[in-house]
């Protein structure tokens, strides 16, 4: 995430997270640069039939619903590549619990889908979609980013630099981007849910020091109409705004109404959301992302209480959209370091705060959310990852965060009816709880063992323990 500068904020964009190519794809880029014809374009490695159905689509069961539940987003490295044994192990893991899986069309593991106008290369995107299909996931596609020729670059080339990838399409090419979105929808007819763009990247109005919400909304509306023309049952949502907040003492650009002990919302974000909401052509669901901490990485008053922000934001969004299904495309509860790594907490601590954040999103009305999987390409240590890297035959093994996300998805699907359960008075400050008729999720938010009594049962909990009870 980030504000208009992209270098700061809760999740800093960095090149390693954006490049959707491996060594082979990078070699192809070099080849393209060295073989450009006189007009500056190249069609090497591309085809004209981008809208040809790829592979064997998995027939969706019935009419798609606007909420998909709790899953994750594929990033630069994922389990679609690596050792055959490790890939199969990760696939088997995912097959046990069908999760929604989100993939961008350019970057985060996917190459440039349309290097030249009307010439397509979906090779990496095809591989990711194949993996999602094989692992039994519900596919979700984020329509970002855009080919170079749509944003002032040269046709037939791809500039994978951070600044280039953060550039939105030129207004003259909004319709071209909408046409690309329609091509993607035709190629993967089993993808029934599309998110339009990512975090308003490139949509910043420098002259007025605010978001270019007019530009984004114009693009969104064109994409929305293009997708509905392909199939009226396709589900479309936006605006995928970063719900930034400030320290409570800050007054410039701070909201005077949406605030709490966790901070105050950036009013410019609320203004952008309000414009999109009032001028959108339509939406089947609404999408936001954000962190529990401020734009200065402060967790106020602490890492667990800061998650109350996710509840407040969700409640506000649902009020503005008259209860459209709410998705969190990304959510962060652990500040990153200068390299965008989150390695400062133990896995137990990390899982506990993540679970608290997911509970907070549910209490704010969210029915779907995507964990940003910080997968590594190699090694055995992968802080916050869902599974171990798949580069070696021993990879693809479940990690604690996968256990949390998959269990949360299983126990709290869209449409869940939540119940209130009793908590002993002395334990109220020490635990976070979410319950249904059948299950109770309890989190010890203290870095020490406790004896807790929840739903009439007394039990011991270790430091930062996440416990599931059966009712």
Tab-separated table of C-alpha atoms in Angstrom:
chain	number	residue	atom	x	y	z
A	1	UNK	CA	0.000	0.000	0.000
A	2	UNK	CA	1.022	3.581	-0.034
A	3	UNK	CA	0.030	7.118	-0.702
A	4	UNK	CA	0.735	8.981	-3.929
A	5	UNK	CA	4.494	8.693	-3.454
A	6	UNK	CA	4.230	4.889	-3.170
A	7	UNK	CA	7.545	4.764	-1.273
A	8	UNK	CA	5.943	5.115	2.102
A	9	UNK	CA	2.903	3.802	3.881
A	10	UNK	CA	1.873	0.455	5.237
A	11	UNK	CA	3.073	-1.732	2.375
A	12	UNK	CA	5.848	-0.262	0.268
A	13	UNK	CA	5.944	-1.200	-3.357
A	14	UNK	CA	9.269	-2.697	-4.305
A	15	UNK	CA	10.501	-4.117	-7.535
A	16	UNK	CA	10.750	-7.677	-6.295
A	17	UNK	CA	7.047	-7.671	-5.460
A	18	UNK	CA	6.073	-6.331	-8.849
A	19	UNK	CA	8.131	-8.119	-11.444
A	20	UNK	CA	5.935	-10.819	-12.801
A	21	UNK	CA	8.693	-12.593	-14.636
A	22	UNK	CA	11.346	-15.124	-13.876
A	23	UNK	CA	14.724	-15.462	-15.526
A	24	UNK	CA	13.243	-16.784	-18.755
A	25	UNK	CA	10.839	-13.889	-19.067
A	26	UNK	CA	13.578	-11.385	-18.311
A	27	UNK	CA	15.620	-12.950	-21.070
A	28	UNK	CA	12.673	-12.492	-23.404
A	29	UNK	CA	12.503	-8.791	-22.513
A	30	UNK	CA	16.179	-8.409	-23.368
A	31	UNK	CA	15.569	-10.191	-26.651
A	32	UNK	CA	12.683	-7.892	-27.479
A	33	UNK	CA	14.757	-4.816	-26.756
A	34	UNK	CA	17.463	-6.055	-29.087
A	35	UNK	CA	15.159	-6.983	-31.948
A	36	UNK	CA	12.868	-3.989	-32.265
A	37	UNK	CA	11.887	-3.128	-35.849
A	38	UNK	CA	12.011	0.403	-37.128
A	39	UNK	CA	8.610	1.367	-35.726
A	40	UNK	CA	9.744	0.563	-32.194
A	41	UNK	CA	7.412	-2.438	-31.858
A	42	UNK	CA	7.781	-6.185	-31.722
A	43	UNK	CA	5.336	-9.045	-31.980
A	44	UNK	CA	7.770	-11.807	-30.977
A	45	UNK	CA	6.164	-14.355	-28.684
A	46	UNK	CA	2.665	-12.924	-29.073
A	47	UNK	CA	-0.574	-14.038	-30.713
A	48	UNK	CA	-3.714	-12.311	-31.968
A	49	UNK	CA	-6.180	-14.715	-30.361
A	50	UNK	CA	-5.957	-13.430	-26.811
A	51	UNK	CA	-9.658	-14.032	-26.276
A	52	UNK	CA	-9.415	-17.711	-27.194
A	53	UNK	CA	-10.538	-19.808	-24.226
A	54	UNK	CA	-7.496	-21.159	-22.424
A	55	UNK	CA	-7.260	-24.722	-21.202
A	56	UNK	CA	-10.221	-26.417	-19.587
A	57	UNK	CA	-12.262	-23.945	-17.556
A	58	UNK	CA	-13.841	-25.254	-14.391
A	59	UNK	CA	-17.586	-24.722	-14.678
A	60	UNK	CA	-18.690	-22.475	-11.797
A	61	UNK	CA	-21.514	-23.943	-9.682
A	62	UNK	CA	-24.580	-21.870	-10.491
A	63	UNK	CA	-24.892	-18.107	-10.710
A	64	UNK	CA	-21.869	-16.374	-9.156
A	65	UNK	CA	-22.407	-14.652	-5.828
A	66	UNK	CA	-20.766	-11.304	-4.984
A	67	UNK	CA	-18.936	-12.617	-1.896
A	68	UNK	CA	-16.227	-15.267	-2.264
A	69	UNK	CA	-14.926	-15.667	1.287
A	70	UNK	CA	-11.409	-15.608	2.734
A	71	UNK	CA	-8.381	-16.475	0.622
A	72	UNK	CA	-5.096	-15.076	-0.619
A	73	UNK	CA	-3.326	-13.200	-3.400
A	74	UNK	CA	-0.542	-14.733	-5.466
A	75	UNK	CA	2.560	-12.545	-5.562
A	76	UNK	CA	5.765	-12.709	-7.604
A	77	UNK	CA	6.649	-16.192	-6.400
A	78	UNK	CA	4.061	-18.875	-5.838
A	79	UNK	CA	3.548	-22.609	-6.060
A	80	UNK	CA	2.890	-22.705	-9.794
A	81	UNK	CA	6.626	-23.169	-10.357
A	82	UNK	CA	9.391	-25.169	-8.712
A	83	UNK	CA	10.050	-28.793	-7.884
A	84	UNK	CA	7.293	-31.082	-9.148
A	85	UNK	CA	7.032	-32.733	-5.745
A	86	UNK	CA	6.764	-29.391	-3.941
A	87	UNK	CA	4.203	-27.996	-6.385
A	88	UNK	CA	2.069	-31.114	-6.016
A	89	UNK	CA	2.339	-30.866	-2.224
A	90	UNK	CA	1.119	-27.257	-2.271
A	91	UNK	CA	-1.685	-28.169	-4.665
A	92	UNK	CA	-2.749	-30.988	-2.362
A	93	UNK	CA	-2.729	-28.598	0.576
A	94	UNK	CA	-5.030	-26.178	-1.232
A	95	UNK	CA	-7.318	-28.937	-2.487
A	96	UNK	CA	-8.263	-29.765	1.118
A	97	UNK	CA	-10.000	-26.405	1.552
A	98	UNK	CA	-11.141	-24.478	-1.520
A	99	UNK	CA	-9.937	-20.894	-1.144
A	100	UNK	CA	-10.458	-17.858	-3.360
A	101	UNK	CA	-7.160	-17.058	-5.080
A	102	UNK	CA	-6.462	-13.636	-6.557
A	103	UNK	CA	-4.077	-12.953	-9.458
A	104	UNK	CA	-3.162	-9.669	-11.193
A	105	UNK	CA	-2.990	-9.538	-14.993
A	106	UNK	CA	0.443	-7.854	-15.111
A	107	UNK	CA	3.029	-8.075	-12.372
A	108	UNK	CA	2.929	-10.270	-9.268
A	109	UNK	CA	3.774	-13.352	-11.281
A	110	UNK	CA	2.218	-12.398	-14.630
A	111	UNK	CA	3.998	-10.871	-17.624
A	112	UNK	CA	2.821	-8.144	-19.991
A	113	UNK	CA	-0.493	-9.456	-21.379
A	114	UNK	CA	-0.596	-7.192	-24.455
A	115	UNK	CA	2.911	-5.971	-25.376
A	116	UNK	CA	1.578	-4.426	-28.607
A	117	UNK	CA	-1.976	-3.440	-29.408
A	118	UNK	CA	-3.906	-6.519	-30.440
A	119	UNK	CA	-0.941	-8.840	-29.767
A	120	UNK	CA	-1.172	-10.917	-26.591
A	121	UNK	CA	1.088	-12.966	-24.358
A	122	UNK	CA	-0.777	-14.681	-21.529
A	123	UNK	CA	1.786	-17.433	-20.915
A	124	UNK	CA	2.476	-16.594	-17.258
A	125	UNK	CA	-1.150	-15.690	-16.537
A	126	UNK	CA	-2.199	-19.009	-18.078
A	127	UNK	CA	0.128	-20.865	-15.728
A	128	UNK	CA	-1.305	-19.121	-12.662
A	129	UNK	CA	-4.895	-19.755	-13.742
A	130	UNK	CA	-4.026	-23.402	-14.393
A	131	UNK	CA	-2.633	-23.669	-10.862
A	132	UNK	CA	-5.752	-22.119	-9.349
A	133	UNK	CA	-7.942	-24.507	-11.325
A	134	UNK	CA	-5.892	-27.572	-10.408
A	135	UNK	CA	-5.791	-26.672	-6.730
A	136	UNK	CA	-9.557	-26.207	-6.609
A	137	UNK	CA	-9.542	-22.480	-5.878
A	138	UNK	CA	-12.107	-19.854	-6.753
A	139	UNK	CA	-10.288	-17.601	-9.252
A	140	UNK	CA	-10.378	-13.838	-8.815
A	141	UNK	CA	-8.577	-11.456	-11.186
A	142	UNK	CA	-7.318	-7.973	-10.390
A	143	UNK	CA	-7.206	-5.857	-13.543
A	144	UNK	CA	-3.832	-4.183	-13.038
A	145	UNK	CA	-1.410	-3.173	-14.389
A	146	UNK	CA	-1.392	-1.795	-17.951
A	147	UNK	CA	0.907	-2.441	-20.948
A	148	UNK	CA	3.522	0.188	-21.739
A	149	UNK	CA	1.912	1.403	-24.965
A	150	UNK	CA	-1.178	2.434	-22.971
A	151	UNK	CA	0.833	4.773	-20.748
A	152	UNK	CA	3.371	6.501	-22.987
A	153	UNK	CA	5.839	3.643	-23.409
A	154	UNK	CA	7.018	1.915	-26.556
A	155	UNK	CA	4.921	-0.724	-28.211
A	156	UNK	CA	6.458	-4.177	-28.019
A	157	UNK	CA	8.551	-3.433	-24.928
A	158	UNK	CA	8.052	-3.763	-21.196
A	159	UNK	CA	9.602	-1.438	-18.645
A	160	UNK	CA	9.484	-3.386	-15.382
A	161	UNK	CA	10.775	-0.498	-13.293
A	162	UNK	CA	8.744	0.545	-10.293
A	163	UNK	CA	7.829	3.947	-11.707
A	164	UNK	CA	6.589	2.446	-14.986
A	165	UNK	CA	4.446	-0.168	-13.276
A	166	UNK	CA	2.913	2.451	-11.026
A	167	UNK	CA	1.723	4.462	-14.029
A	168	UNK	CA	-1.959	4.375	-14.921
A	169	UNK	CA	-3.110	4.197	-18.540
A	170	UNK	CA	-3.373	7.479	-20.415
A	171	UNK	CA	-6.956	8.648	-20.675
A	172	UNK	CA	-6.769	8.137	-24.443
A	173	UNK	CA	-6.210	4.439	-23.743
A	174	UNK	CA	-8.905	3.849	-21.110
A	175	UNK	CA	-11.034	2.123	-23.742
A	176	UNK	CA	-8.062	-0.017	-24.769
A	177	UNK	CA	-7.636	-1.133	-21.172
A	178	UNK	CA	-11.344	-1.940	-20.959
A	179	UNK	CA	-10.979	-3.996	-24.146
A	180	UNK	CA	-8.064	-5.861	-22.547
A	181	UNK	CA	-10.244	-6.576	-19.511
A	182	UNK	CA	-12.908	-8.032	-21.797
A	183	UNK	CA	-10.264	-10.159	-23.524
A	184	UNK	CA	-9.181	-11.558	-20.158
A	185	UNK	CA	-12.786	-12.371	-19.262
A	186	UNK	CA	-13.284	-14.233	-22.546
A	187	UNK	CA	-10.019	-16.151	-22.163
A	188	UNK	CA	-10.880	-17.352	-18.655
A	189	UNK	CA	-14.676	-17.795	-18.609
A	190	UNK	CA	-14.522	-19.498	-15.205
A	191	UNK	CA	-13.254	-16.263	-13.635
A	192	UNK	CA	-16.445	-14.668	-12.387
A	193	UNK	CA	-15.029	-11.953	-10.130
A	194	UNK	CA	-12.935	-8.995	-11.260
A	195	UNK	CA	-11.377	-6.175	-9.242
A	196	UNK	CA	-10.703	-2.997	-11.228
A	197	UNK	CA	-7.149	-1.688	-10.784
A	198	UNK	CA	-5.010	-1.664	-7.649
A	199	UNK	CA	-4.786	1.057	-5.000
A	200	UNK	CA	-5.394	3.970	-7.393
A	201	UNK	CA	-1.803	3.491	-8.597
A	202	UNK	CA	-0.955	6.351	-10.938
A	203	UNK	CA	-4.185	8.183	-10.179
A	204	UNK	CA	-2.863	11.140	-8.231
A	205	UNK	CA	-3.703	14.753	-9.047
A	206	UNK	CA	-0.447	16.625	-8.385
A	207	UNK	CA	-1.872	20.092	-8.982
A	208	UNK	CA	-4.574	19.638	-6.355
A	209	UNK	CA	-2.670	17.250	-4.062
A	210	UNK	CA	-5.471	14.715	-4.024
A	211	UNK	CA	-6.489	11.503	-5.695
A	212	UNK	CA	-7.554	11.678	-9.343
A	213	UNK	CA	-10.850	10.029	-8.548
A	214	UNK	CA	-12.437	11.382	-11.737
A	215	UNK	CA	-9.876	9.537	-13.859
A	216	UNK	CA	-10.138	6.304	-11.924
A	217	UNK	CA	-13.937	6.346	-11.994
A	218	UNK	CA	-13.966	6.941	-15.744
A	219	UNK	CA	-11.668	3.936	-16.232
A	220	UNK	CA	-13.695	1.846	-13.789
A	221	UNK	CA	-16.969	2.570	-15.575
A	222	UNK	CA	-15.567	1.621	-18.974
A	223	UNK	CA	-14.170	-1.636	-17.590
A	224	UNK	CA	-17.401	-2.404	-15.735
A	225	UNK	CA	-19.470	-1.982	-18.902
A	226	UNK	CA	-17.014	-3.988	-21.012
A	227	UNK	CA	-17.094	-6.926	-18.581
A	228	UNK	CA	-20.881	-6.882	-18.296
A	229	UNK	CA	-21.071	-6.938	-22.088
A	230	UNK	CA	-19.035	-10.147	-22.095
A	231	UNK	CA	-21.354	-11.711	-19.504
A	232	UNK	CA	-23.928	-9.889	-17.425
A	233	UNK	CA	-23.340	-12.332	-14.551
A	234	UNK	CA	-19.679	-11.372	-14.135
A	235	UNK	CA	-19.118	-9.767	-10.728
A	236	UNK	CA	-17.194	-6.465	-10.754
A	237	UNK	CA	-15.926	-4.337	-7.887
A	238	UNK	CA	-13.713	-1.424	-6.872
A	239	UNK	CA	-12.291	1.041	-5.991
A	240	UNK	CA	-9.457	-0.788	-4.111
A	241	UNK	CA	-8.477	2.397	-2.287
A	242	UNK	CA	-5.815	2.415	0.422
A	243	UNK	CA	-7.602	3.389	3.624
A	244	UNK	CA	-4.735	5.424	5.086
A	245	UNK	CA	-4.919	6.946	8.548
A	246	UNK	CA	-2.921	9.484	10.541
A	247	UNK	CA	-1.774	9.893	14.113
A	248	UNK	CA	-4.757	11.270	16.114
A	249	UNK	CA	-2.827	14.490	16.775
A	250	UNK	CA	-2.443	15.302	13.088
A	251	UNK	CA	-4.988	17.735	11.692
A	252	UNK	CA	-3.986	18.404	8.072
A	253	UNK	CA	-6.092	16.244	5.728
A	254	UNK	CA	-7.403	14.290	8.719
A	255	UNK	CA	-11.058	13.308	8.930
A	256	UNK	CA	-12.992	14.902	11.753
A	257	UNK	CA	-15.651	12.193	11.711
A	258	UNK	CA	-14.000	8.831	10.974
A	259	UNK	CA	-11.455	8.479	13.751
A	260	UNK	CA	-10.698	6.599	16.937
A	261	UNK	CA	-7.910	5.691	19.316
A	262	UNK	CA	-6.268	4.064	16.275
A	263	UNK	CA	-5.985	7.442	14.503
A	264	UNK	CA	-7.924	9.549	11.992
A	265	UNK	CA	-8.696	8.635	8.411
A	266	UNK	CA	-7.138	10.601	5.552
A	267	UNK	CA	-10.028	12.754	4.349
A	268	UNK	CA	-8.658	12.697	0.782
A	269	UNK	CA	-9.241	8.940	0.708
A	270	UNK	CA	-12.805	9.348	1.931
A	271	UNK	CA	-13.428	12.040	-0.701
A	272	UNK	CA	-12.125	9.734	-3.427
A	273	UNK	CA	-14.315	6.885	-2.223
A	274	UNK	CA	-17.343	9.158	-2.054
A	275	UNK	CA	-16.858	10.338	-5.658
A	276	UNK	CA	-16.482	6.792	-6.983
A	277	UNK	CA	-19.466	5.604	-4.996
A	278	UNK	CA	-21.726	8.357	-6.333
A	279	UNK	CA	-20.538	8.159	-9.952
A	280	UNK	CA	-19.856	4.475	-10.541
A	281	UNK	CA	-21.718	2.703	-13.335
A	282	UNK	CA	-22.418	-0.119	-10.919
A	283	UNK	CA	-20.719	-2.525	-8.531
A	284	UNK	CA	-21.451	-6.043	-7.337
A	285	UNK	CA	-19.140	-5.679	-4.364
A	286	UNK	CA	-16.930	-2.966	-2.889
A	287	UNK	CA	-13.172	-3.348	-2.416
A	288	UNK	CA	-10.767	-1.577	-0.081
A	289	UNK	CA	-7.395	-2.314	1.407
A	290	UNK	CA	-5.471	-0.964	4.335
A	291	UNK	CA	-3.496	-1.463	7.480
A	292	UNK	CA	-4.432	-1.350	11.126
A	293	UNK	CA	-1.526	1.038	11.747
A	294	UNK	CA	-1.063	4.678	10.699
A	295	UNK	CA	0.871	5.907	7.691
A	296	UNK	CA	3.789	6.388	10.088
A	297	UNK	CA	3.608	2.700	11.057
A	298	UNK	CA	2.254	3.445	14.528
A	299	UNK	CA	0.006	0.784	16.082
A	300	UNK	CA	-2.316	2.732	18.355
A	301	UNK	CA	-2.740	2.140	21.198
A	302	UNK	CA	-1.147	-1.283	20.544
A	303	UNK	CA	-1.056	-3.881	17.785
A	304	UNK	CA	-4.308	-5.576	18.862
A	305	UNK	CA	-6.389	-2.496	19.670
A	306	UNK	CA	-5.219	-0.912	16.394
A	307	UNK	CA	-7.270	-3.498	14.496
A	308	UNK	CA	-10.374	-1.613	15.616
A	309	UNK	CA	-9.622	0.622	12.638
A	310	UNK	CA	-10.561	-2.231	10.285
A	311	UNK	CA	-13.951	-2.472	11.975
A	312	UNK	CA	-14.517	1.304	11.808
A	313	UNK	CA	-13.537	1.515	8.132
A	314	UNK	CA	-15.693	-1.456	7.198
A	315	UNK	CA	-18.709	-0.047	9.007
A	316	UNK	CA	-18.277	3.309	7.273
A	317	UNK	CA	-17.887	1.744	3.809
A	318	UNK	CA	-20.954	-0.416	4.251
A	319	UNK	CA	-22.978	2.614	5.298
A	320	UNK	CA	-21.904	4.551	2.198
A	321	UNK	CA	-22.643	1.686	-0.190
A	322	UNK	CA	-25.909	0.577	1.406
A	323	UNK	CA	-24.416	-2.737	2.484
A	324	UNK	CA	-22.756	-3.893	-0.725
A	325	UNK	CA	-20.669	-7.005	0.029
A	326	UNK	CA	-17.332	-5.777	1.403
A	327	UNK	CA	-13.964	-7.192	0.327
A	328	UNK	CA	-10.540	-6.394	1.752
A	329	UNK	CA	-8.185	-6.921	-1.191
A	330	UNK	CA	-5.243	-6.547	1.191
A	331	UNK	CA	-4.977	-6.131	4.939
A	332	UNK	CA	-1.900	-5.553	7.085
A	333	UNK	CA	-1.422	-5.628	10.843
A	334	UNK	CA	2.377	-5.851	11.022
A	335	UNK	CA	4.456	-2.873	9.837
A	336	UNK	CA	7.150	-3.617	7.275
A	337	UNK	CA	10.809	-2.693	7.435
A	338	UNK	CA	12.679	-0.664	4.812
A	339	UNK	CA	12.821	-3.695	2.502
A	340	UNK	CA	9.079	-4.311	2.813
A	341	UNK	CA	9.757	-7.411	4.915
A	342	UNK	CA	7.735	-8.371	7.964
A	343	UNK	CA	10.069	-10.527	10.003
A	344	UNK	CA	10.139	-8.786	13.373
A	345	UNK	CA	7.483	-10.890	15.106
A	346	UNK	CA	7.401	-14.558	16.009
A	347	UNK	CA	5.030	-16.645	13.914
A	348	UNK	CA	2.808	-17.100	16.969
A	349	UNK	CA	2.605	-13.345	17.542
A	350	UNK	CA	1.996	-12.742	13.843
A	351	UNK	CA	-0.839	-15.267	13.641
A	352	UNK	CA	-2.523	-13.860	16.748
A	353	UNK	CA	-2.594	-10.283	15.439
A	354	UNK	CA	-3.668	-11.493	11.985
A	355	UNK	CA	-6.538	-13.397	13.545
A	356	UNK	CA	-7.525	-10.306	15.532
A	357	UNK	CA	-7.463	-8.284	12.319
A	358	UNK	CA	-9.684	-10.784	10.524
A	359	UNK	CA	-12.150	-10.718	13.401
A	360	UNK	CA	-12.139	-6.916	13.219
A	361	UNK	CA	-12.905	-7.014	9.486
A	362	UNK	CA	-15.814	-9.389	10.056
A	363	UNK	CA	-17.198	-7.096	12.762
A	364	UNK	CA	-17.019	-4.263	10.222
A	365	UNK	CA	-19.190	-6.225	7.820
A	366	UNK	CA	-16.584	-7.845	5.561
A	367	UNK	CA	-17.438	-11.167	3.976
A	368	UNK	CA	-14.302	-11.603	1.838
A	369	UNK	CA	-10.613	-10.870	2.244
A	370	UNK	CA	-7.305	-11.756	0.620
A	371	UNK	CA	-4.113	-12.400	2.548
A	372	UNK	CA	-1.136	-10.945	0.671
A	373	UNK	CA	1.131	-14.004	0.548
A	374	UNK	CA	4.787	-12.863	0.864
A	375	UNK	CA	6.130	-16.024	-0.754
A	376	UNK	CA	9.877	-16.433	-1.232
A	377	UNK	CA	11.444	-18.054	-4.275
A	378	UNK	CA	13.929	-20.220	-2.372
A	379	UNK	CA	14.885	-21.427	1.072
A	380	UNK	CA	13.143	-22.995	4.025
A	381	UNK	CA	12.397	-19.919	6.132
A	382	UNK	CA	9.510	-17.760	4.988
A	383	UNK	CA	8.060	-15.369	7.579
A	384	UNK	CA	4.305	-15.002	7.234
A	385	UNK	CA	4.100	-17.261	4.180
A	386	UNK	CA	1.362	-19.795	3.599
A	387	UNK	CA	3.703	-22.610	2.625
A	388	UNK	CA	7.437	-23.222	2.341
A	389	UNK	CA	9.100	-22.212	-0.969
A	390	UNK	CA	8.643	-24.774	-3.735
A	391	UNK	CA	12.142	-24.584	-5.231
A	392	UNK	CA	13.197	-27.891	-3.665
A	393	UNK	CA	11.496	-31.276	-3.385
A	394	UNK	CA	10.878	-30.713	0.322
A	395	UNK	CA	8.975	-27.461	-0.232
A	396	UNK	CA	5.270	-26.707	-0.418
A	397	UNK	CA	4.636	-27.628	3.224
A	398	UNK	CA	1.970	-25.912	5.282
A	399	UNK	CA	3.027	-22.996	7.483
A	400	UNK	CA	1.040	-21.563	10.441
A	401	UNK	CA	-0.483	-18.707	8.446
A	402	UNK	CA	-2.072	-21.129	6.007
A	403	UNK	CA	-3.644	-22.982	8.896
A	404	UNK	CA	-5.206	-19.745	10.142
A	405	UNK	CA	-6.460	-18.494	6.761
A	406	UNK	CA	-7.866	-21.862	5.642
A	407	UNK	CA	-9.588	-22.556	8.972
A	408	UNK	CA	-11.043	-19.039	9.064
A	409	UNK	CA	-12.340	-19.546	5.524
A	410	UNK	CA	-13.926	-22.867	6.464
A	411	UNK	CA	-15.572	-21.718	9.682
A	412	UNK	CA	-16.695	-18.233	8.605
A	413	UNK	CA	-17.845	-18.358	4.958
A	414	UNK	CA	-20.056	-15.660	3.394
A	415	UNK	CA	-23.502	-15.642	4.929
A	416	UNK	CA	-22.317	-16.829	8.342
A	417	UNK	CA	-24.537	-15.924	11.276
A	418	UNK	CA	-22.408	-14.827	14.217
A	419	UNK	CA	-23.284	-15.318	17.853
A	420	UNK	CA	-22.393	-13.586	21.094
A	421	UNK	CA	-20.783	-15.819	23.709
A	422	UNK	CA	-20.041	-15.211	27.371
A	423	UNK	CA	-16.566	-14.119	28.451
A	424	UNK	CA	-15.516	-13.972	32.093
A	425	UNK	CA	-15.206	-10.347	33.199
A	426	UNK	CA	-11.523	-10.703	34.060
A	427	UNK	CA	-10.792	-12.163	30.626
A	428	UNK	CA	-12.527	-9.526	28.498
A	429	UNK	CA	-9.376	-7.342	28.155
A	430	UNK	CA	-7.181	-10.352	27.364
A	431	UNK	CA	-8.979	-12.117	24.525
A	432	UNK	CA	-10.603	-11.545	21.163
A	433	UNK	CA	-13.522	-13.811	20.249
A	434	UNK	CA	-15.620	-14.663	17.175
A	435	UNK	CA	-18.351	-17.288	17.377
A	436	UNK	CA	-21.045	-19.107	15.430
A	437	UNK	CA	-23.508	-21.795	16.515
A	438	UNK	CA	-20.781	-24.407	16.016
A	439	UNK	CA	-17.396	-22.755	16.495
A	440	UNK	CA	-15.645	-20.245	18.723
A	441	UNK	CA	-12.333	-18.612	17.784
A	442	UNK	CA	-10.421	-17.308	20.804
A	443	UNK	CA	-7.178	-15.298	20.735
A	444	UNK	CA	-4.936	-14.611	23.699
A	445	UNK	CA	-3.614	-11.113	23.007
A	446	UNK	CA	-1.040	-11.260	25.812
A	447	UNK	CA	2.584	-12.336	25.614
A	448	UNK	CA	2.056	-14.716	28.528
A	449	UNK	CA	-0.050	-17.697	29.436
A	450	UNK	CA	-3.565	-17.151	30.779
A	451	UNK	CA	-6.491	-19.155	32.107
A	452	UNK	CA	-9.583	-18.004	30.216
A	453	UNK	CA	-13.289	-18.746	30.541
A	454	UNK	CA	-15.209	-18.325	27.306
A	455	UNK	CA	-18.658	-19.713	26.416
A	456	UNK	CA	-18.852	-21.352	29.828
A	457	UNK	CA	-15.609	-23.284	29.391
A	458	UNK	CA	-12.365	-22.672	31.258
A	459	UNK	CA	-9.089	-23.523	29.543
A	460	UNK	CA	-5.423	-22.615	29.494
A	461	UNK	CA	-3.919	-20.552	26.668
A	462	UNK	CA	-0.284	-20.010	25.829
A	463	UNK	CA	1.182	-16.641	24.935
A	464	UNK	CA	-0.510	-15.303	21.764
A	465	UNK	CA	-2.315	-18.603	21.303
A	466	UNK	CA	-5.107	-18.923	18.741
A	467	UNK	CA	-7.607	-21.565	19.881
A	468	UNK	CA	-10.633	-23.070	18.153
A	469	UNK	CA	-13.481	-24.388	20.310
A	470	UNK	CA	-16.375	-26.606	19.246
A	471	UNK	CA	-19.775	-25.731	20.657
